[in-house]
Amino acid sequence: MQNILVLNGPNLNLLGTRQPEVYGRTTLQMIEELCVSHGKSNGQTVTHFQSNHEGALIDAIHAARDAQDGIVLNAGAYTHTSVALMDAISSAAVPVVEVHLSNIHAREPFRHKSYIAPVAIGQICGFGATSYVLALDALAAHLRKEGAG
Ligand code: CA2
């Protein structure tokens, strides 16, 4: 069994309630339920956490060091700004898959830069809620290869 943390950053709690033309009608709760059920089919125990606060996300990454085999991270707008999150991932030594609902490379230039990408094992973006499912599959394969699951 693999233990996976699905970690969501700022404003993602608003999913499905505002700007449906950009982010769709799927709520964060629906995404979390999808991750729990898809994780089960991969032999993964999925827990989830969302915060609008950079420090709380950093604390969750630090705590994952002893409790989780991998992290699926949508850092929201902190993706494009946070050296602190990048440093937390580097020090946690837990594999992270970066996810985004939207294709950040097809959006405004400031979204093309990710501080998460250099310290993640990979990045999946542009597939809506399916980005999370693909990230769970990627972690399952990665951890099997590493012998952790
Ligand atoms: O596409 C993604 O998943 C993003 O991480 C979403 C972030 C954005 O800043 C990143 O560039 C790409 C924004 C999340 C905000 O979500 C909202 C949802 C509903 C209403 C307003 C914001």
Short mmCIF file of N, CA and C and ligand atoms in Angstrom, two decimals:
data_model
loop_
_atom_site.label_atom_id
_atom_site.label_comp_id
_atom_site.label_asym_id
_atom_site.label_seq_id
_atom_site.Cartn_x
_atom_site.Cartn_y
_atom_site.Cartn_z
N MET A 1 0.85 -1.21 0.00
CA MET A 1 0.00 0.00 0.00
C MET A 1 0.88 1.26 0.00
N GLN A 2 0.57 2.19 -0.86
CA GLN A 2 1.28 3.47 -0.89
C GLN A 2 0.43 4.54 -0.21
N ASN A 3 1.08 5.36 0.60
CA ASN A 3 0.38 6.49 1.22
C ASN A 3 0.67 7.76 0.42
N ILE A 4 -0.39 8.37 -0.06
CA ILE A 4 -0.24 9.54 -0.94
C ILE A 4 -1.01 10.73 -0.36
N LEU A 5 -0.35 11.87 -0.33
CA LEU A 5 -1.00 13.12 0.08
C LEU A 5 -1.35 13.93 -1.17
N VAL A 6 -2.62 14.30 -1.30
CA VAL A 6 -3.04 15.22 -2.35
C VAL A 6 -3.16 16.60 -1.70
N LEU A 7 -2.29 17.49 -2.12
CA LEU A 7 -2.14 18.78 -1.45
C LEU A 7 -2.52 19.91 -2.41
N ASN A 8 -3.50 20.70 -1.99
CA ASN A 8 -3.99 21.78 -2.84
C ASN A 8 -3.78 23.14 -2.18
N GLY A 9 -3.37 24.11 -2.99
CA GLY A 9 -3.02 25.43 -2.49
C GLY A 9 -4.12 26.46 -2.64
N PRO A 10 -3.73 27.73 -2.67
CA PRO A 10 -4.66 28.83 -2.52
C PRO A 10 -5.75 28.91 -3.58
N ASN A 11 -6.93 29.21 -3.08
CA ASN A 11 -8.14 29.45 -3.89
C ASN A 11 -8.75 28.20 -4.51
N LEU A 12 -8.08 27.08 -4.39
CA LEU A 12 -8.64 25.87 -5.00
C LEU A 12 -9.89 25.39 -4.24
N ASN A 13 -10.08 25.89 -3.02
CA ASN A 13 -11.33 25.62 -2.29
C ASN A 13 -12.54 26.25 -2.99
N LEU A 14 -12.28 27.19 -3.90
CA LEU A 14 -13.38 27.86 -4.61
C LEU A 14 -13.81 27.12 -5.87
N LEU A 15 -13.10 26.05 -6.21
CA LEU A 15 -13.40 25.33 -7.46
C LEU A 15 -14.87 24.96 -7.55
N GLY A 16 -15.40 25.14 -8.75
CA GLY A 16 -16.80 24.76 -8.99
C GLY A 16 -17.79 25.82 -8.55
N THR A 17 -17.32 26.83 -7.81
CA THR A 17 -18.25 27.84 -7.29
C THR A 17 -18.08 29.19 -7.98
N ARG A 18 -16.87 29.47 -8.50
CA ARG A 18 -16.61 30.75 -9.19
C ARG A 18 -15.82 30.46 -10.47
N GLN A 19 -15.87 31.39 -11.42
CA GLN A 19 -15.12 31.28 -12.70
C GLN A 19 -15.20 29.90 -13.34
N PRO A 20 -16.41 29.32 -13.51
CA PRO A 20 -16.51 27.99 -14.12
C PRO A 20 -15.98 27.96 -15.55
N GLU A 21 -15.97 29.16 -16.22
CA GLU A 21 -15.48 29.22 -17.61
C GLU A 21 -13.97 28.94 -17.66
N VAL A 22 -13.26 29.19 -16.56
CA VAL A 22 -11.81 28.92 -16.54
C VAL A 22 -11.52 27.56 -15.90
N TYR A 23 -12.16 27.29 -14.75
CA TYR A 23 -11.77 26.10 -13.97
C TYR A 23 -12.83 24.99 -13.94
N GLY A 24 -13.95 25.19 -14.67
CA GLY A 24 -14.95 24.15 -14.75
C GLY A 24 -15.89 24.11 -13.55
N ARG A 25 -16.73 23.08 -13.50
CA ARG A 25 -17.76 23.00 -12.47
C ARG A 25 -17.45 21.93 -11.42
N THR A 26 -16.33 21.28 -11.57
CA THR A 26 -15.96 20.25 -10.60
C THR A 26 -15.47 20.91 -9.32
N THR A 27 -16.02 20.49 -8.19
CA THR A 27 -15.61 21.09 -6.91
C THR A 27 -14.36 20.37 -6.38
N LEU A 28 -13.71 21.02 -5.41
CA LEU A 28 -12.53 20.39 -4.81
C LEU A 28 -12.93 19.08 -4.10
N GLN A 29 -14.09 19.10 -3.48
CA GLN A 29 -14.54 17.87 -2.80
C GLN A 29 -14.70 16.72 -3.80
N MET A 30 -15.21 17.03 -4.99
CA MET A 30 -15.35 15.98 -6.03
C MET A 30 -13.97 15.46 -6.44
N ILE A 31 -13.00 16.37 -6.56
CA ILE A 31 -11.64 15.95 -6.93
C ILE A 31 -11.05 15.07 -5.83
N GLU A 32 -11.26 15.48 -4.58
CA GLU A 32 -10.72 14.69 -3.47
C GLU A 32 -11.34 13.29 -3.44
N GLU A 33 -12.66 13.21 -3.68
CA GLU A 33 -13.32 11.89 -3.69
C GLU A 33 -12.81 11.04 -4.85
N LEU A 34 -12.62 11.69 -6.00
CA LEU A 34 -12.08 10.99 -7.17
C LEU A 34 -10.69 10.42 -6.85
N CYS A 35 -9.88 11.22 -6.17
CA CYS A 35 -8.52 10.77 -5.83
C CYS A 35 -8.55 9.60 -4.85
N VAL A 36 -9.45 9.66 -3.86
CA VAL A 36 -9.54 8.56 -2.90
C VAL A 36 -9.95 7.28 -3.63
N SER A 37 -10.97 7.37 -4.49
CA SER A 37 -11.46 6.15 -5.15
C SER A 37 -10.47 5.65 -6.20
N HIS A 38 -9.88 6.56 -6.98
CA HIS A 38 -8.90 6.10 -7.97
C HIS A 38 -7.66 5.54 -7.26
N GLY A 39 -7.26 6.21 -6.17
CA GLY A 39 -6.11 5.72 -5.41
C GLY A 39 -6.32 4.29 -4.94
N LYS A 40 -7.53 3.98 -4.46
CA LYS A 40 -7.83 2.61 -4.00
C LYS A 40 -7.56 1.61 -5.10
N SER A 41 -7.96 1.92 -6.32
CA SER A 41 -7.76 0.98 -7.43
C SER A 41 -6.28 0.82 -7.77
N ASN A 42 -5.46 1.75 -7.31
CA ASN A 42 -3.99 1.66 -7.51
C ASN A 42 -3.29 1.09 -6.28
N GLY A 43 -4.06 0.74 -5.24
CA GLY A 43 -3.44 0.31 -3.99
C GLY A 43 -2.84 1.47 -3.22
N GLN A 44 -3.44 2.63 -3.35
CA GLN A 44 -2.93 3.84 -2.67
C GLN A 44 -3.95 4.32 -1.63
N THR A 45 -3.46 4.67 -0.46
CA THR A 45 -4.30 5.33 0.54
C THR A 45 -4.09 6.82 0.39
N VAL A 46 -5.15 7.51 -0.02
CA VAL A 46 -5.04 8.94 -0.33
C VAL A 46 -5.62 9.77 0.81
N THR A 47 -4.83 10.70 1.31
CA THR A 47 -5.35 11.71 2.22
C THR A 47 -5.21 13.07 1.51
N HIS A 48 -6.03 14.01 1.93
CA HIS A 48 -5.97 15.29 1.23
C HIS A 48 -5.98 16.46 2.20
N PHE A 49 -5.40 17.56 1.73
CA PHE A 49 -5.32 18.78 2.54
C PHE A 49 -5.28 19.97 1.59
N GLN A 50 -6.03 21.00 1.96
CA GLN A 50 -5.98 22.25 1.17
C GLN A 50 -5.76 23.41 2.12
N SER A 51 -4.92 24.35 1.71
CA SER A 51 -4.76 25.57 2.50
C SER A 51 -4.53 26.76 1.58
N ASN A 52 -4.99 27.91 2.06
CA ASN A 52 -4.72 29.17 1.35
C ASN A 52 -3.45 29.82 1.85
N HIS A 53 -2.74 29.15 2.78
CA HIS A 53 -1.60 29.75 3.46
C HIS A 53 -0.31 29.00 3.12
N GLU A 54 0.67 29.74 2.67
CA GLU A 54 1.94 29.15 2.23
C GLU A 54 2.58 28.33 3.36
N GLY A 55 2.60 28.90 4.59
CA GLY A 55 3.23 28.20 5.72
C GLY A 55 2.56 26.88 6.04
N ALA A 56 1.24 26.84 5.92
CA ALA A 56 0.51 25.59 6.21
C ALA A 56 0.85 24.53 5.17
N LEU A 57 1.04 24.96 3.92
CA LEU A 57 1.42 24.00 2.86
C LEU A 57 2.83 23.48 3.13
N ILE A 58 3.71 24.37 3.57
CA ILE A 58 5.09 23.96 3.90
C ILE A 58 5.08 22.98 5.07
N ASP A 59 4.28 23.26 6.10
CA ASP A 59 4.17 22.33 7.24
C ASP A 59 3.68 20.96 6.77
N ALA A 60 2.72 20.95 5.85
CA ALA A 60 2.17 19.67 5.36
C ALA A 60 3.25 18.89 4.60
N ILE A 61 4.09 19.60 3.86
CA ILE A 61 5.18 18.93 3.13
C ILE A 61 6.20 18.37 4.11
N HIS A 62 6.53 19.15 5.16
CA HIS A 62 7.47 18.64 6.18
C HIS A 62 6.91 17.40 6.86
N ALA A 63 5.61 17.43 7.21
CA ALA A 63 4.99 16.30 7.91
C ALA A 63 4.95 15.06 7.01
N ALA A 64 4.86 15.28 5.70
CA ALA A 64 4.77 14.16 4.76
C ALA A 64 6.05 13.32 4.75
N ARG A 65 7.15 13.93 5.16
CA ARG A 65 8.44 13.22 5.16
C ARG A 65 8.35 11.89 5.90
N ASP A 66 7.66 11.87 7.06
CA ASP A 66 7.58 10.64 7.85
C ASP A 66 6.33 9.83 7.60
N ALA A 67 5.36 10.39 6.89
CA ALA A 67 4.05 9.73 6.83
C ALA A 67 3.62 9.30 5.42
N GLN A 68 4.21 9.89 4.39
CA GLN A 68 3.71 9.68 3.03
C GLN A 68 4.80 9.13 2.11
N ASP A 69 4.34 8.35 1.11
CA ASP A 69 5.28 7.85 0.10
C ASP A 69 5.38 8.80 -1.09
N GLY A 70 4.38 9.66 -1.24
CA GLY A 70 4.40 10.60 -2.37
C GLY A 70 3.37 11.70 -2.18
N ILE A 71 3.55 12.77 -2.94
CA ILE A 71 2.64 13.92 -2.86
C ILE A 71 2.20 14.31 -4.28
N VAL A 72 0.89 14.52 -4.43
CA VAL A 72 0.35 15.17 -5.64
C VAL A 72 0.08 16.61 -5.23
N LEU A 73 0.76 17.54 -5.87
CA LEU A 73 0.70 18.94 -5.42
C LEU A 73 0.18 19.87 -6.51
N ASN A 74 -0.93 20.53 -6.20
CA ASN A 74 -1.35 21.68 -6.98
C ASN A 74 -1.15 22.90 -6.08
N ALA A 75 -0.06 23.59 -6.29
CA ALA A 75 0.29 24.72 -5.42
C ALA A 75 -0.42 26.01 -5.83
N GLY A 76 -1.33 25.91 -6.81
CA GLY A 76 -2.06 27.10 -7.26
C GLY A 76 -1.08 28.20 -7.67
N ALA A 77 -1.39 29.43 -7.34
CA ALA A 77 -0.55 30.56 -7.76
C ALA A 77 0.82 30.54 -7.09
N TYR A 78 0.97 29.85 -5.94
CA TYR A 78 2.30 29.75 -5.31
C TYR A 78 3.29 29.01 -6.22
N THR A 79 2.75 28.22 -7.15
CA THR A 79 3.60 27.55 -8.14
C THR A 79 4.59 28.53 -8.77
N HIS A 80 4.07 29.74 -9.04
CA HIS A 80 4.82 30.70 -9.85
C HIS A 80 5.64 31.68 -9.02
N THR A 81 5.56 31.53 -7.69
CA THR A 81 6.20 32.54 -6.82
C THR A 81 7.04 31.97 -5.69
N SER A 82 6.79 30.72 -5.28
CA SER A 82 7.26 30.30 -3.96
C SER A 82 8.58 29.51 -3.94
N VAL A 83 9.66 30.22 -3.66
CA VAL A 83 10.94 29.56 -3.42
C VAL A 83 10.84 28.73 -2.13
N ALA A 84 10.02 29.20 -1.18
CA ALA A 84 9.87 28.50 0.10
C ALA A 84 9.26 27.10 -0.10
N LEU A 85 8.26 27.00 -0.97
CA LEU A 85 7.68 25.67 -1.26
C LEU A 85 8.71 24.79 -1.97
N MET A 86 9.45 25.39 -2.89
CA MET A 86 10.49 24.64 -3.60
C MET A 86 11.50 24.07 -2.60
N ASP A 87 11.94 24.90 -1.66
CA ASP A 87 12.91 24.44 -0.65
C ASP A 87 12.32 23.35 0.24
N ALA A 88 11.04 23.48 0.58
CA ALA A 88 10.38 22.46 1.43
C ALA A 88 10.36 21.12 0.71
N ILE A 89 10.06 21.13 -0.58
CA ILE A 89 10.02 19.88 -1.36
C ILE A 89 11.42 19.27 -1.43
N SER A 90 12.42 20.12 -1.67
CA SER A 90 13.80 19.61 -1.75
C SER A 90 14.20 18.93 -0.45
N SER A 91 13.81 19.52 0.69
CA SER A 91 14.26 18.97 1.97
C SER A 91 13.43 17.79 2.43
N ALA A 92 12.20 17.66 1.90
CA ALA A 92 11.32 16.58 2.39
C ALA A 92 11.73 15.21 1.88
N ALA A 93 12.40 15.17 0.73
CA ALA A 93 12.81 13.90 0.14
C ALA A 93 11.63 12.94 -0.04
N VAL A 94 10.49 13.48 -0.44
CA VAL A 94 9.30 12.68 -0.81
C VAL A 94 9.00 13.03 -2.27
N PRO A 95 8.78 12.02 -3.14
CA PRO A 95 8.52 12.37 -4.54
C PRO A 95 7.22 13.15 -4.71
N VAL A 96 7.32 14.23 -5.49
CA VAL A 96 6.18 15.11 -5.72
C VAL A 96 5.85 15.12 -7.21
N VAL A 97 4.56 14.94 -7.53
CA VAL A 97 4.10 15.19 -8.90
C VAL A 97 3.31 16.50 -8.88
N GLU A 98 3.76 17.45 -9.69
CA GLU A 98 3.09 18.75 -9.80
C GLU A 98 1.89 18.61 -10.74
N VAL A 99 0.73 19.08 -10.30
CA VAL A 99 -0.45 19.03 -11.17
C VAL A 99 -1.10 20.40 -11.30
N HIS A 100 -1.75 20.60 -12.43
CA HIS A 100 -2.60 21.77 -12.64
C HIS A 100 -3.81 21.36 -13.45
N LEU A 101 -4.93 21.98 -13.13
CA LEU A 101 -6.15 21.74 -13.89
C LEU A 101 -6.00 22.29 -15.30
N SER A 102 -5.48 23.51 -15.38
CA SER A 102 -5.33 24.19 -16.68
C SER A 102 -3.94 23.93 -17.24
N ASN A 103 -3.80 24.19 -18.55
CA ASN A 103 -2.48 24.08 -19.18
C ASN A 103 -1.75 25.41 -18.94
N ILE A 104 -0.93 25.43 -17.89
CA ILE A 104 -0.28 26.70 -17.49
C ILE A 104 0.62 27.25 -18.61
N HIS A 105 1.08 26.40 -19.51
CA HIS A 105 1.98 26.84 -20.59
C HIS A 105 1.22 27.52 -21.73
N ALA A 106 -0.10 27.36 -21.73
CA ALA A 106 -0.92 27.99 -22.77
C ALA A 106 -1.61 29.24 -22.24
N ARG A 107 -1.25 29.64 -21.00
CA ARG A 107 -1.90 30.80 -20.38
C ARG A 107 -0.93 32.00 -20.35
N GLU A 108 -1.15 32.93 -19.45
CA GLU A 108 -0.31 34.14 -19.39
C GLU A 108 1.15 33.75 -19.13
N PRO A 109 2.10 34.53 -19.69
CA PRO A 109 3.52 34.18 -19.53
C PRO A 109 3.96 33.97 -18.07
N PHE A 110 3.36 34.74 -17.11
CA PHE A 110 3.81 34.58 -15.72
C PHE A 110 3.47 33.20 -15.16
N ARG A 111 2.52 32.49 -15.81
CA ARG A 111 2.19 31.14 -15.34
C ARG A 111 3.10 30.07 -15.95
N HIS A 112 3.96 30.46 -16.89
CA HIS A 112 4.83 29.46 -17.52
C HIS A 112 5.96 29.04 -16.60
N LYS A 113 6.30 29.94 -15.67
CA LYS A 113 7.40 29.65 -14.73
C LYS A 113 6.84 28.84 -13.55
N SER A 114 7.47 27.71 -13.25
CA SER A 114 7.10 26.94 -12.05
C SER A 114 8.33 26.73 -11.18
N TYR A 115 8.20 27.14 -9.90
CA TYR A 115 9.26 26.86 -8.93
C TYR A 115 9.18 25.42 -8.43
N ILE A 116 8.05 24.75 -8.72
CA ILE A 116 7.86 23.37 -8.27
C ILE A 116 8.52 22.39 -9.25
N ALA A 117 8.44 22.70 -10.54
CA ALA A 117 8.88 21.76 -11.57
C ALA A 117 10.31 21.23 -11.38
N PRO A 118 11.29 22.09 -11.01
CA PRO A 118 12.67 21.56 -10.91
C PRO A 118 12.86 20.56 -9.77
N VAL A 119 11.95 20.58 -8.77
CA VAL A 119 12.10 19.67 -7.63
C VAL A 119 11.03 18.57 -7.62
N ALA A 120 10.18 18.57 -8.65
CA ALA A 120 9.16 17.51 -8.78
C ALA A 120 9.72 16.39 -9.65
N ILE A 121 9.10 15.20 -9.55
CA ILE A 121 9.53 14.13 -10.47
C ILE A 121 8.89 14.34 -11.84
N GLY A 122 7.81 15.13 -11.90
CA GLY A 122 7.19 15.45 -13.18
C GLY A 122 6.03 16.40 -13.00
N GLN A 123 5.52 16.87 -14.13
CA GLN A 123 4.42 17.84 -14.11
C GLN A 123 3.32 17.38 -15.05
N ILE A 124 2.06 17.44 -14.58
CA ILE A 124 0.91 17.10 -15.42
C ILE A 124 -0.05 18.28 -15.37
N CYS A 125 -0.40 18.83 -16.54
CA CYS A 125 -1.30 19.99 -16.52
C CYS A 125 -2.20 19.97 -17.74
N GLY A 126 -3.38 20.56 -17.57
CA GLY A 126 -4.25 20.79 -18.71
C GLY A 126 -5.38 19.80 -18.86
N PHE A 127 -5.53 18.86 -17.96
CA PHE A 127 -6.55 17.82 -18.12
C PHE A 127 -7.67 17.93 -17.09
N GLY A 128 -7.82 19.09 -16.47
CA GLY A 128 -8.85 19.24 -15.45
C GLY A 128 -8.62 18.26 -14.31
N ALA A 129 -9.72 17.73 -13.77
CA ALA A 129 -9.61 16.81 -12.63
C ALA A 129 -8.79 15.56 -13.00
N THR A 130 -8.78 15.22 -14.28
CA THR A 130 -8.01 14.03 -14.72
C THR A 130 -6.51 14.22 -14.49
N SER A 131 -6.05 15.46 -14.40
CA SER A 131 -4.63 15.68 -14.08
C SER A 131 -4.25 14.97 -12.78
N TYR A 132 -5.17 15.00 -11.81
CA TYR A 132 -4.90 14.36 -10.51
C TYR A 132 -4.85 12.84 -10.64
N VAL A 133 -5.76 12.28 -11.45
CA VAL A 133 -5.80 10.83 -11.67
C VAL A 133 -4.49 10.38 -12.34
N LEU A 134 -4.07 11.15 -13.34
CA LEU A 134 -2.83 10.82 -14.05
C LEU A 134 -1.62 10.92 -13.11
N ALA A 135 -1.68 11.89 -12.20
CA ALA A 135 -0.58 12.07 -11.23
C ALA A 135 -0.52 10.88 -10.26
N LEU A 136 -1.69 10.39 -9.83
CA LEU A 136 -1.70 9.21 -8.94
C LEU A 136 -1.11 8.01 -9.67
N ASP A 137 -1.47 7.84 -10.95
CA ASP A 137 -0.93 6.73 -11.75
C ASP A 137 0.59 6.88 -11.90
N ALA A 138 1.04 8.10 -12.13
CA ALA A 138 2.48 8.34 -12.30
C ALA A 138 3.23 8.01 -11.01
N LEU A 139 2.66 8.42 -9.87
CA LEU A 139 3.32 8.11 -8.59
C LEU A 139 3.32 6.61 -8.32
N ALA A 140 2.20 5.94 -8.65
CA ALA A 140 2.12 4.49 -8.45
C ALA A 140 3.25 3.81 -9.21
N ALA A 141 3.42 4.19 -10.47
CA ALA A 141 4.47 3.57 -11.30
C ALA A 141 5.86 3.92 -10.77
N HIS A 142 6.05 5.18 -10.39
CA HIS A 142 7.35 5.63 -9.88
C HIS A 142 7.72 4.87 -8.60
N LEU A 143 6.75 4.74 -7.68
CA LEU A 143 7.04 4.11 -6.38
C LEU A 143 7.25 2.61 -6.55
N ARG A 144 6.52 1.99 -7.50
CA ARG A 144 6.73 0.56 -7.77
C ARG A 144 8.15 0.33 -8.26
N LYS A 145 8.61 1.22 -9.13
CA LYS A 145 9.97 1.13 -9.68
C LYS A 145 11.02 1.30 -8.58
N GLU A 146 10.69 2.21 -7.62
CA GLU A 146 11.61 2.48 -6.51
C GLU A 146 11.53 1.39 -5.44
N GLY A 147 10.53 0.50 -5.57
CA GLY A 147 10.37 -0.58 -4.59
C GLY A 147 9.67 -0.16 -3.32
N ALA A 148 8.93 0.98 -3.36
CA ALA A 148 8.26 1.47 -2.14
C ALA A 148 6.81 1.07 -2.08
N GLY A 149 6.30 0.41 -3.06
CA GLY A 149 4.87 0.05 -3.03
C GLY A 149 4.69 -1.29 -3.64
O1 CA2 B 1 -4.60 25.27 -13.29
C1 CA2 B 1 -4.33 25.14 -12.10
O2 CA2 B 1 -4.59 24.13 -11.46
C2 CA2 B 1 -3.70 26.34 -11.34
O3 CA2 B 1 -2.81 25.81 -10.35
C3 CA2 B 1 -4.85 27.08 -10.69
C4 CA2 B 1 -4.38 28.35 -9.97
C5 CA2 B 1 -3.56 29.22 -10.91
O4 CA2 B 1 -3.07 30.35 -10.21
C6 CA2 B 1 -2.40 28.45 -11.51
O5 CA2 B 1 -1.71 29.30 -12.40
C7 CA2 B 1 -2.89 27.24 -12.26
C8 CA2 B 1 -5.58 29.16 -9.50
C9 CA2 B 1 -6.53 28.42 -8.62
C10 CA2 B 1 -7.71 29.31 -8.38
O6 CA2 B 1 -8.87 28.54 -8.43
C11 CA2 B 1 -10.04 29.22 -8.52
C12 CA2 B 1 -11.15 28.44 -8.64
C13 CA2 B 1 -12.38 29.03 -8.75
C14 CA2 B 1 -12.50 30.40 -8.72
C15 CA2 B 1 -11.38 31.18 -8.58
C16 CA2 B 1 -10.14 30.59 -8.47
#
